[in-house]
Tab-separated table of C-alpha atoms in Angstrom:
chain	number	residue	atom	x	y	z
A	1395	MET	CA	128.049	85.948	41.028
A	1396	SER	CA	130.428	86.774	38.860
A	1397	SER	CA	131.210	89.802	36.059
A	1398	ALA	CA	128.963	90.428	33.571
A	1399	ASP	CA	130.545	88.157	31.037
A	1400	ARG	CA	128.714	86.912	28.250
A	1401	LYS	CA	126.321	83.214	28.862
A	1402	HIS	CA	124.839	80.954	25.449
A	1403	LEU	CA	121.386	80.940	24.257
A	1404	SER	CA	120.164	78.798	22.626
A	1405	LEU	CA	116.263	79.225	21.015
A	1406	THR	CA	114.523	78.688	18.504
A	1407	LEU	CA	113.232	81.953	16.887
A	1408	ASN	CA	111.219	82.293	13.732
A	1409	GLY	CA	110.745	77.945	13.690
A	1410	LYS	CA	114.777	77.915	13.915
A	1411	THR	CA	116.933	77.064	16.458
A	1412	ILE	CA	119.750	79.225	16.350
A	1413	THR	CA	122.480	80.280	19.011
A	1414	LEU	CA	123.283	83.374	20.602
A	1415	LEU	CA	126.801	84.827	22.743
A	1416	SER	CA	124.675	86.869	25.115
A	1417	GLN	CA	125.540	89.315	27.950
A	1418	PRO	CA	122.060	87.442	29.987
A	1419	SER	CA	120.549	91.023	31.388
A	1420	ALA	CA	120.146	92.423	27.941
A	1421	PRO	CA	117.028	92.800	26.609
A	1422	LEU	CA	115.652	90.725	24.616
A	1423	VAL	CA	114.237	93.110	21.642
A	1424	ASP	CA	118.267	94.520	21.224
A	1425	VAL	CA	119.249	91.301	20.684
A	1426	LEU	CA	116.718	89.994	18.156
A	1427	ARG	CA	117.995	92.507	16.981
A	1428	ASP	CA	121.396	93.599	17.124
A	1429	GLU	CA	122.378	89.316	17.103
A	1430	ALA	CA	119.984	87.805	15.762
A	1431	GLY	CA	119.191	90.579	12.374
A	1432	VAL	CA	115.165	90.082	13.121
A	1433	LYS	CA	113.966	94.282	12.684
A	1434	GLY	CA	110.908	93.188	13.603
A	1435	PRO	CA	110.021	94.203	17.222
A	1436	ARG	CA	110.751	97.791	17.178
A	1437	ILE	CA	112.261	99.936	19.832
A	1438	GLY	CA	110.089	102.235	21.138
A	1439	CYS	CA	109.875	103.148	24.957
A	1440	ARG	CA	112.191	101.048	26.408
A	1441	ASN	CA	110.157	101.448	29.701
A	1442	GLY	CA	107.407	98.138	29.109
A	1443	ASP	CA	104.865	101.347	27.683
A	1444	CYS	CA	104.570	101.131	23.670
A	1445	GLY	CA	104.475	97.653	22.660
A	1446	ALA	CA	106.507	98.211	19.637
A	1447	CYS	CA	108.783	95.403	20.691
A	1448	THR	CA	105.946	93.006	21.222
A	1449	VAL	CA	107.310	89.127	20.276
A	1450	LEU	CA	105.262	86.247	21.072
A	1451	ILE	CA	107.423	83.984	23.200
A	1452	ASP	CA	105.527	80.283	23.535
A	1453	ASP	CA	103.075	81.740	21.525
A	1454	GLU	CA	102.752	84.799	24.408
A	1455	PRO	CA	102.954	88.186	23.918
A	1456	TYR	CA	106.010	89.932	25.955
A	1457	LYS	CA	107.324	93.316	26.025
A	1458	SER	CA	111.425	92.473	24.674
A	1459	CYS	CA	112.695	95.499	26.023
A	1460	ILE	CA	111.446	94.281	29.391
A	1461	VAL	CA	112.252	91.064	29.135
A	1462	ALA	CA	116.096	89.464	29.761
A	1463	CYS	CA	116.897	87.880	27.209
A	1464	ALA	CA	117.899	84.912	29.483
A	1465	ARG	CA	114.462	84.094	29.847
A	1466	ALA	CA	114.074	83.235	26.071
A	1467	ASP	CA	117.024	80.557	27.293
A	1468	GLY	CA	114.788	77.439	25.651
A	1469	ARG	CA	112.370	79.116	24.241
A	1470	GLU	CA	110.312	79.615	21.192
A	1471	VAL	CA	110.178	83.617	19.879
A	1472	GLU	CA	107.862	84.674	17.203
A	1473	THR	CA	108.364	88.446	15.697
A	1474	LEU	CA	106.844	89.676	12.722
A	1475	ASP	CA	109.549	88.679	10.405
A	1476	GLY	CA	108.032	84.979	11.118
A	1477	LEU	CA	104.591	85.478	10.005
A	1478	ALA	CA	104.179	85.456	6.684
A	1479	LYS	CA	105.050	82.080	4.478
A	1480	ASP	CA	104.301	81.875	1.024
A	1481	THR	CA	101.461	84.968	1.852
A	1482	LEU	CA	100.907	86.972	4.720
A	1483	SER	CA	99.122	85.556	7.352
A	1484	ALA	CA	95.289	86.173	8.392
A	1485	VAL	CA	95.939	89.077	10.460
A	1486	GLN	CA	98.919	90.369	8.731
A	1487	GLU	CA	96.183	90.390	5.581
A	1488	ALA	CA	93.635	92.028	7.380
A	1489	PHE	CA	95.130	94.594	8.189
A	1490	TRP	CA	96.733	95.455	4.242
A	1491	SER	CA	92.727	95.226	3.083
A	1492	HIS	CA	92.188	97.781	6.082
A	1493	ASN	CA	94.209	99.595	6.397
A	1494	ALA	CA	95.242	99.121	9.484
A	1495	PHE	CA	98.784	101.039	10.458
A	1496	GLN	CA	100.578	104.676	9.127
A	1497	CYS	CA	103.996	104.775	10.008
A	1498	GLY	CA	103.739	101.213	10.901
A	1499	TYR	CA	105.878	101.989	14.067
A	1500	CYS	CA	103.775	100.413	15.696
A	1501	MET	CA	102.397	97.311	13.911
A	1502	SER	CA	104.382	94.801	14.418
A	1503	GLY	CA	103.377	95.084	18.157
A	1504	HIS	CA	98.945	95.519	17.753
A	1505	ILE	CA	99.844	92.332	14.725
A	1506	LEU	CA	101.389	89.929	17.453
A	1507	CYS	CA	99.143	90.337	19.475
A	1508	LEU	CA	95.984	90.075	17.521
A	1509	VAL	CA	98.253	86.664	16.110
A	1510	ALA	CA	97.988	85.427	20.146
A	1511	LEU	CA	94.498	86.276	20.805
A	1512	PHE	CA	93.572	84.279	17.596
A	1513	ARG	CA	94.806	81.421	17.968
A	1514	GLN	CA	94.107	81.141	21.566
A	1515	GLN	CA	89.728	81.409	21.059
A	1516	ASP	CA	87.941	79.814	19.085
A	1517	LYS	CA	85.514	82.253	20.243
A	1518	VAL	CA	86.752	86.081	19.534
A	1519	THR	CA	84.224	89.013	20.622
A	1520	ARG	CA	85.372	92.101	19.725
A	1521	GLN	CA	85.885	92.921	24.045
A	1522	ASP	CA	88.427	90.607	23.526
A	1523	ILE	CA	90.264	93.008	20.814
A	1524	ASP	CA	90.569	96.040	22.724
A	1525	ASP	CA	91.658	93.678	25.598
A	1526	ALA	CA	94.572	92.657	23.648
A	1527	ILE	CA	95.153	95.582	22.105
A	1528	ALA	CA	94.935	97.806	25.074
A	1529	GLY	CA	99.199	97.024	25.762
A	1530	ASN	CA	100.380	99.325	22.809
A	1531	LEU	CA	99.842	101.830	21.720
A	1532	CYS	CA	99.487	103.617	17.988
A	1533	ARG	CA	99.658	107.789	17.297
A	1534	CYS	CA	98.661	107.603	14.235
A	1535	THR	CA	95.209	105.188	13.513
A	1536	GLY	CA	93.043	106.559	17.111
A	1537	TYR	CA	92.794	102.460	16.621
A	1538	GLN	CA	89.381	102.381	14.258
A	1539	ASN	CA	91.385	100.656	11.302
A	1540	ILE	CA	93.243	97.752	13.402
A	1541	VAL	CA	89.756	96.610	15.134
A	1542	ASN	CA	88.187	96.713	12.156
A	1543	ALA	CA	91.151	94.969	10.865
A	1544	ALA	CA	90.363	92.503	13.437
A	1545	LEU	CA	87.202	92.794	13.361
A	1546	SER	CA	86.714	91.560	10.113
A	1547	LEU	CA	88.468	88.075	11.521
A	1548	ILE	CA	85.824	86.828	13.707
A	1549	ASP	CA	83.851	84.492	11.919
A	1550	ARG	CA	86.070	84.134	8.607
B	128	MET	CA	121.893	98.908	24.429
B	129	THR	CA	120.840	99.017	28.351
B	130	ALA	CA	122.585	102.288	30.620
B	131	TRP	CA	123.953	98.557	33.067
B	132	THR	CA	125.281	95.372	32.033
B	133	PRO	CA	124.846	93.709	35.472
B	134	ALA	CA	126.836	90.399	36.759
B	135	PHE	CA	123.574	88.368	35.967
B	136	ALA	CA	123.185	84.892	38.441
B	137	SER	CA	119.687	82.417	38.410
B	138	PRO	CA	119.230	80.434	41.463
B	139	VAL	CA	116.900	77.278	41.566
B	140	SER	CA	116.360	77.458	46.033
B	141	VAL	CA	114.285	80.275	47.608
B	142	ALA	CA	118.234	79.589	50.069
B	143	GLU	CA	120.129	80.575	47.134
B	144	ALA	CA	118.715	83.922	46.386
B	145	ALA	CA	118.750	84.787	49.569
B	146	SER	CA	122.424	84.346	50.365
B	147	LEU	CA	123.360	86.060	47.360
B	148	LEU	CA	121.334	88.696	48.331
B	149	ALA	CA	123.373	89.005	51.188
B	150	ALA	CA	126.457	88.704	49.776
B	151	PHE	CA	126.387	91.439	47.419
B	152	PRO	CA	125.455	95.020	47.734
B	153	SER	CA	122.130	96.285	48.646
B	154	ALA	CA	121.737	99.420	46.575
B	155	THR	CA	123.027	97.771	43.555
B	156	THR	CA	122.108	94.755	43.576
B	157	ARG	CA	118.165	94.372	42.393
B	158	LEU	CA	115.553	90.523	42.334
B	159	LEU	CA	114.334	90.053	38.735
B	160	GLY	CA	110.902	88.964	39.136
B	161	GLY	CA	108.626	89.846	35.954
B	162	GLY	CA	110.910	92.949	35.265
B	163	THR	CA	108.952	95.019	35.008
B	164	HIS	CA	109.547	97.689	36.970
B	165	VAL	CA	113.264	96.421	37.362
B	166	MET	CA	115.084	96.254	33.377
B	167	SER	CA	113.547	99.485	32.714
B	168	GLN	CA	115.200	100.591	35.416
B	169	LEU	CA	118.496	98.935	33.379
B	170	ASN	CA	118.352	102.163	31.679
B	171	ASP	CA	118.423	104.438	34.028
B	172	THR	CA	121.561	106.746	34.008
B	173	THR	CA	121.174	108.236	37.598
B	174	ARG	CA	120.743	104.573	39.769
B	175	THR	CA	123.758	101.876	39.499
B	176	VAL	CA	122.681	98.763	38.462
B	177	THR	CA	125.825	95.782	39.716
B	178	HIS	CA	123.877	92.752	40.166
B	179	LEU	CA	120.888	91.103	39.170
B	180	ILE	CA	119.225	88.007	40.590
B	181	ASP	CA	117.170	86.172	37.962
B	182	LEU	CA	114.308	84.687	40.396
B	183	SER	CA	112.345	82.977	37.085
B	184	GLY	CA	114.058	79.483	38.079
B	185	ILE	CA	113.107	79.432	42.004
B	186	ARG	CA	109.484	77.391	41.060
B	187	GLU	CA	107.807	77.686	44.639
B	188	PHE	CA	107.840	80.937	43.999
B	189	ARG	CA	105.966	80.881	40.361
B	190	THR	CA	103.113	78.202	42.329
B	191	ILE	CA	99.592	78.637	43.850
B	192	ASP	CA	98.563	76.726	46.796
B	193	GLN	CA	95.314	76.782	48.903
B	194	CYS	CA	95.639	74.579	52.282
B	195	ASP	CA	92.716	75.046	54.630
B	196	GLN	CA	91.937	78.470	54.797
B	197	THR	CA	94.655	80.390	52.985
B	198	VAL	CA	96.064	80.815	49.639
B	199	THR	CA	99.518	81.607	49.184
B	200	LEU	CA	100.656	82.603	45.896
B	201	GLY	CA	104.792	82.407	44.919
B	202	ALA	CA	105.994	85.769	45.006
B	203	ALA	CA	106.756	85.769	41.547
B	204	VAL	CA	102.702	84.288	40.278
B	205	THR	CA	101.984	86.435	37.077
B	206	TYR	CA	98.387	87.825	36.994
B	207	THR	CA	97.934	85.759	33.485
B	208	SER	CA	98.737	82.565	35.735
B	209	LEU	CA	95.894	84.325	38.670
B	210	LEU	CA	93.106	84.320	35.800
B	211	SER	CA	94.130	80.916	34.687
B	212	VAL	CA	93.839	79.252	37.623
B	213	LYS	CA	90.706	76.221	36.682
B	214	ASN	CA	89.824	76.281	40.475
B	215	SER	CA	88.015	79.647	41.790
B	216	GLN	CA	88.440	79.157	45.400
B	217	CYS	CA	92.847	79.287	44.919
B	218	ALA	CA	92.214	82.153	43.090
B	219	PRO	CA	91.491	85.250	45.034
B	220	PRO	CA	88.167	86.295	43.494
B	221	LEU	CA	89.613	90.800	44.282
B	222	LEU	CA	93.790	89.603	43.002
B	223	ARG	CA	91.603	88.182	39.960
B	224	LYS	CA	89.591	91.285	39.210
B	225	ILE	CA	92.551	93.420	39.614
B	226	ALA	CA	94.875	90.840	37.674
B	227	GLY	CA	92.500	91.596	34.603
B	228	TRP	CA	92.424	95.322	35.184
B	229	ILE	CA	96.349	95.558	35.284
B	230	THR	CA	97.315	97.889	32.769
B	231	GLY	CA	99.504	97.553	29.806
B	232	GLY	CA	97.715	94.496	28.161
B	233	PRO	CA	98.099	90.526	28.012
B	234	GLN	CA	102.265	91.073	27.928
B	235	ILE	CA	102.045	92.925	31.110
B	236	ARG	CA	99.868	90.173	32.249
B	237	ASN	CA	101.870	87.470	31.346
B	238	GLN	CA	104.968	89.079	33.242
B	239	GLY	CA	104.052	91.401	36.134
B	240	THR	CA	104.155	89.805	39.105
B	241	ILE	CA	102.022	89.961	42.106
B	242	GLY	CA	104.961	89.851	44.553
B	243	GLY	CA	106.453	92.629	42.203
B	244	SER	CA	104.073	94.928	42.807
B	245	ALA	CA	103.932	94.408	46.136
B	246	CYS	CA	108.059	95.028	46.604
B	247	TYR	CA	107.653	97.419	44.477
B	248	ALA	CA	105.859	100.268	46.440
B	249	ASN	CA	104.843	102.107	43.564
B	250	PRO	CA	101.876	104.387	44.868
B	251	ALA	CA	100.083	104.394	42.054
B	252	SER	CA	99.218	100.900	41.829
B	253	ASP	CA	96.393	98.419	42.444
B	254	ILE	CA	98.073	95.761	43.775
B	255	PRO	CA	98.626	97.307	46.874
B	256	THR	CA	95.635	97.816	47.365
B	257	GLY	CA	94.278	94.585	46.717
B	258	LEU	CA	96.789	92.824	49.133
B	259	LEU	CA	95.877	94.937	52.490
B	260	ALA	CA	91.783	94.425	51.820
B	261	LEU	CA	92.263	91.621	51.340
B	262	GLU	CA	95.032	91.473	54.569
B	263	ALA	CA	97.086	89.179	53.701
B	264	ARG	CA	100.476	88.306	55.038
B	265	MET	CA	103.936	88.869	53.453
B	266	VAL	CA	106.313	86.069	53.913
B	267	CYS	CA	109.482	87.320	53.998
B	268	VAL	CA	113.334	85.378	54.032
B	269	SER	CA	116.493	86.409	54.919
B	270	ALA	CA	119.252	84.357	54.777
B	271	GLU	CA	120.670	85.191	58.475
B	272	ARG	CA	117.558	85.745	59.871
B	273	GLY	CA	115.416	82.923	58.980
B	274	VAL	CA	111.338	83.552	57.814
B	275	ARG	CA	109.788	86.301	58.880
B	276	ILE	CA	105.958	86.882	58.449
B	277	VAL	CA	104.420	90.273	57.921
B	278	ASP	CA	100.992	91.469	58.330
B	279	ILE	CA	100.568	93.587	55.199
B	280	ASP	CA	99.102	96.534	56.712
B	281	LYS	CA	103.834	96.783	58.310
B	282	PHE	CA	104.285	95.494	54.909
B	283	PHE	CA	103.668	99.196	53.067
B	284	LYS	CA	106.779	102.014	54.784
B	285	GLY	CA	106.597	104.639	52.124
B	286	ALA	CA	106.309	105.092	48.115
B	287	PHE	CA	108.340	102.855	46.509
B	288	LEU	CA	109.420	101.732	50.082
B	289	THR	CA	108.621	98.344	52.442
B	290	THR	CA	109.608	97.100	55.442
B	291	LEU	CA	111.406	94.566	53.585
B	292	ALA	CA	115.505	94.842	54.422
B	293	ASP	CA	118.133	95.108	52.306
B	294	ASP	CA	118.972	91.308	52.811
B	295	GLU	CA	115.596	90.006	52.141
B	296	LEU	CA	113.038	89.010	49.963
B	297	LEU	CA	109.268	88.355	49.687
B	298	THR	CA	109.246	84.725	48.832
B	299	LYS	CA	104.753	83.912	49.119
B	300	ILE	CA	101.921	85.668	50.102
B	301	ASP	CA	99.368	84.119	52.308
B	302	VAL	CA	96.066	85.361	52.040
B	303	PRO	CA	92.859	84.227	53.879
B	304	VAL	CA	90.485	82.550	51.906
B	305	ASP	CA	86.727	85.115	51.824
B	306	ARG	CA	84.372	84.098	54.033
B	307	PRO	CA	81.012	82.619	52.383
B	308	GLY	CA	79.129	85.215	50.920
B	309	ASP	CA	81.577	87.672	50.571
B	310	VAL	CA	81.784	90.054	47.682
B	311	TRP	CA	84.188	92.406	46.325
B	312	GLY	CA	84.425	95.572	44.398
B	313	TYR	CA	86.910	97.228	42.553
B	314	ALA	CA	86.976	100.524	40.890
B	315	LYS	CA	90.685	102.448	39.114
B	316	LEU	CA	90.715	106.151	37.731
B	317	LYS	CA	93.309	106.619	35.791
B	318	THR	CA	93.865	109.558	32.573
B	319	ALA	CA	94.167	106.578	30.056
B	320	GLU	CA	94.486	103.366	29.261
B	321	SER	CA	98.547	103.337	28.783
B	322	SER	CA	98.264	105.034	32.626
B	323	TRP	CA	99.119	104.514	35.898
B	324	PRO	CA	96.071	104.483	38.143
B	325	VAL	CA	95.136	108.386	39.723
B	326	ALA	CA	92.864	106.370	41.812
B	327	VAL	CA	91.962	103.022	43.265
B	328	ALA	CA	89.515	101.232	45.488
B	329	ALA	CA	88.759	97.915	46.793
B	330	ALA	CA	85.066	97.245	48.775
B	331	ARG	CA	84.503	93.948	50.753
B	332	LEU	CA	80.335	93.764	50.440
B	333	ARG	CA	80.104	91.368	53.723
B	334	LYS	CA	76.364	90.510	55.258
B	335	ALA	CA	76.315	91.186	58.656
B	336	ALA	CA	74.262	89.454	61.839
B	337	SER	CA	71.647	92.163	62.012
B	338	GLY	CA	70.923	91.598	57.563
B	339	ALA	CA	72.708	94.730	57.217
B	340	TRP	CA	75.295	95.281	54.385
B	341	LEU	CA	79.193	96.305	55.876
B	342	ALA	CA	81.020	97.870	52.721
B	343	HIS	CA	84.760	96.879	53.846
B	344	VAL	CA	86.452	100.295	52.129
B	345	THR	CA	90.340	100.314	51.201
B	346	ILE	CA	92.032	102.760	48.697
B	347	GLY	CA	95.164	103.567	47.095
B	348	ALA	CA	97.128	105.179	43.488
B	349	SER	CA	95.466	108.575	45.351
B	350	THR	CA	97.184	107.819	49.099
B	351	VAL	CA	101.399	107.227	49.650
B	352	VAL	CA	100.290	103.664	50.894
B	353	PRO	CA	97.236	101.527	50.688
B	354	THR	CA	94.996	102.963	53.563
B	355	HIS	CA	90.877	101.322	54.856
B	356	VAL	CA	88.859	104.548	54.809
B	357	GLY	CA	85.812	102.287	56.879
B	358	THR	CA	83.193	100.584	56.202
B	359	PHE	CA	79.942	101.514	55.681
B	360	GLU	CA	76.755	100.781	55.939
B	361	PHE	CA	73.473	99.949	54.465
B	362	SER	CA	70.556	98.121	54.465
B	363	ASN	CA	70.196	97.596	50.528
B	364	ASP	CA	71.574	98.468	47.103
B	365	ASN	CA	69.231	101.445	47.081
B	366	ASP	CA	70.820	103.403	50.109
B	367	VAL	CA	74.495	104.100	48.448
B	368	GLY	CA	73.753	107.456	47.245
B	369	ARG	CA	74.982	111.149	47.472
B	370	GLU	CA	74.706	110.755	51.824
B	371	THR	CA	77.212	107.559	51.401
B	372	LEU	CA	79.813	110.073	48.873
B	373	ALA	CA	79.661	112.162	51.344
B	374	HIS	CA	80.664	109.310	54.672
B	375	ILE	CA	83.147	108.935	51.875
B	376	GLN	CA	84.210	112.130	51.709
B	377	GLU	CA	84.015	112.869	55.449
B	378	CYS	CA	86.724	109.750	56.436
B	379	VAL	CA	88.650	110.736	53.237
B	380	ASN	CA	89.198	113.998	54.656
B	381	SER	CA	90.082	113.011	57.955
B	382	LEU	CA	93.641	111.323	57.144
B	383	PRO	CA	96.213	113.047	57.842
B	384	ALA	CA	98.179	116.160	55.670
B	385	GLY	CA	100.983	114.081	53.841
B	386	SER	CA	98.750	111.114	53.275
B	387	PHE	CA	98.607	111.756	49.596
B	388	TRP	CA	100.475	111.006	46.400
B	389	THR	CA	102.085	113.403	44.280
B	390	ASP	CA	103.586	112.778	40.542
B	391	GLU	CA	103.752	113.812	36.777
B	392	LEU	CA	100.100	112.643	36.331
B	393	VAL	CA	98.200	114.680	39.076
B	394	SER	CA	98.406	116.283	42.116
B	395	ASP	CA	97.909	115.003	45.813
B	396	SER	CA	94.997	117.668	46.193
B	397	TYR	CA	93.881	116.156	43.063
B	398	ARG	CA	93.631	112.878	44.071
B	399	LYS	CA	92.635	113.332	47.325
B	400	ARG	CA	89.164	114.358	45.506
B	401	VAL	CA	88.776	111.695	43.391
B	402	ALA	CA	89.363	108.834	46.070
B	403	SER	CA	86.037	109.123	47.930
B	404	SER	CA	84.609	108.555	43.833
B	405	ALA	CA	86.506	105.761	43.292
B	406	ALA	CA	85.702	104.076	46.589
B	407	PHE	CA	82.095	105.267	46.165
B	408	LYS	CA	82.363	103.721	43.053
B	409	ALA	CA	83.491	99.693	44.636
B	410	ILE	CA	81.352	99.869	46.570
B	411	LEU	CA	78.384	100.108	44.048
B	412	ASP	CA	80.160	97.502	41.850
B	413	ALA	CA	80.364	95.037	45.052
B	414	PHE	CA	75.981	95.465	45.176
B	415	THR	CA	76.466	94.831	41.560
B	416	GLU	CA	78.669	91.244	41.836
B	417	ARG	CA	76.459	90.479	44.420
B	418	GLY	CA	73.503	90.955	42.057
B	419	ASN	CA	75.129	89.010	39.828
């Protein structure tokens, strides 16, 4: 094992292949924000608690503050920044329609967890929604409008 | 950025990982399993982390196999992997029940590992109690001494302390397959959805030759290390009542001084009071499972 050298990291970020030179143990959230320039993943607790830094890796949600960036090598990473194309994605639109955010700091994590849920399951229940966002903390909304936004996407 | 930028290695075999662990100073080297604990430690300026050994490249750490009467979980099997197993015989029902209820949402289920939770040995967690209830065996390896198999009741030595030597890593967990008819109940008390558990309990319900139901109960999170509290006998689920709770409380109260855990969430005296409630709820849950 040698010193803490930087290593090449190649990943697909929001559909584009990029190569970075990063310290392999660096948290993915730092590499995404500081080296790749995407600001969707927020830095909150740095402890795996709050979920503000959530990203999708190969379509599954992860808390990127506790993912060593080396583990993203060769994988597809998706952040809030990549969701909207010409228009907002369905989950973003639902959040907009239902005022499902106030300060917005946690919004990225909630949205990405719900994106993963609705991609993975054809039929989604209220319990599935509660479970999907259980790893995300919000201190503004009381969660109700977030849940309402998600419920509006069922059977669309 | 983090407080520490350790040297980083990605072994692809158990032998390579064990050699690396033997070669570098144990006090400041961390094994990176799921990362839920270790990556947080990189932010902790009070602990020095000089070397990080990433275990994600070791294929056998991620496998789940069944052979005869034993299910073998690689040390880095995640909660999601366990929940995704199609053949439920290959995934111990109690561990699946626990995995579905882990604090932290799908992100932590995708990342956290059964083996990592066991090795971290946080008293306020779920997996140690599940493994003790299941009478698991921990397969450990060191470069110098080879393989050592540790019965789970000898594995946990205290808060954040296991029997693993400085140069030793957990590679597999062997879990005996349930006997036909066994059912499991599990209960967890926590202060908030995002909280570490304050008390957990597992109850294995098994029918005795006499026709009675025997509930074998294990508690944790309330205690420094997971602990068997006793086996309780019932003729049917209507027997589970106030007397049961009183009996459990007697057993809990008879545990030695210092058995209960204190942290920033709640005190040891609080945990001692609620431990029996968790055990009681686990028995009720087991009877509910039987009815299903």
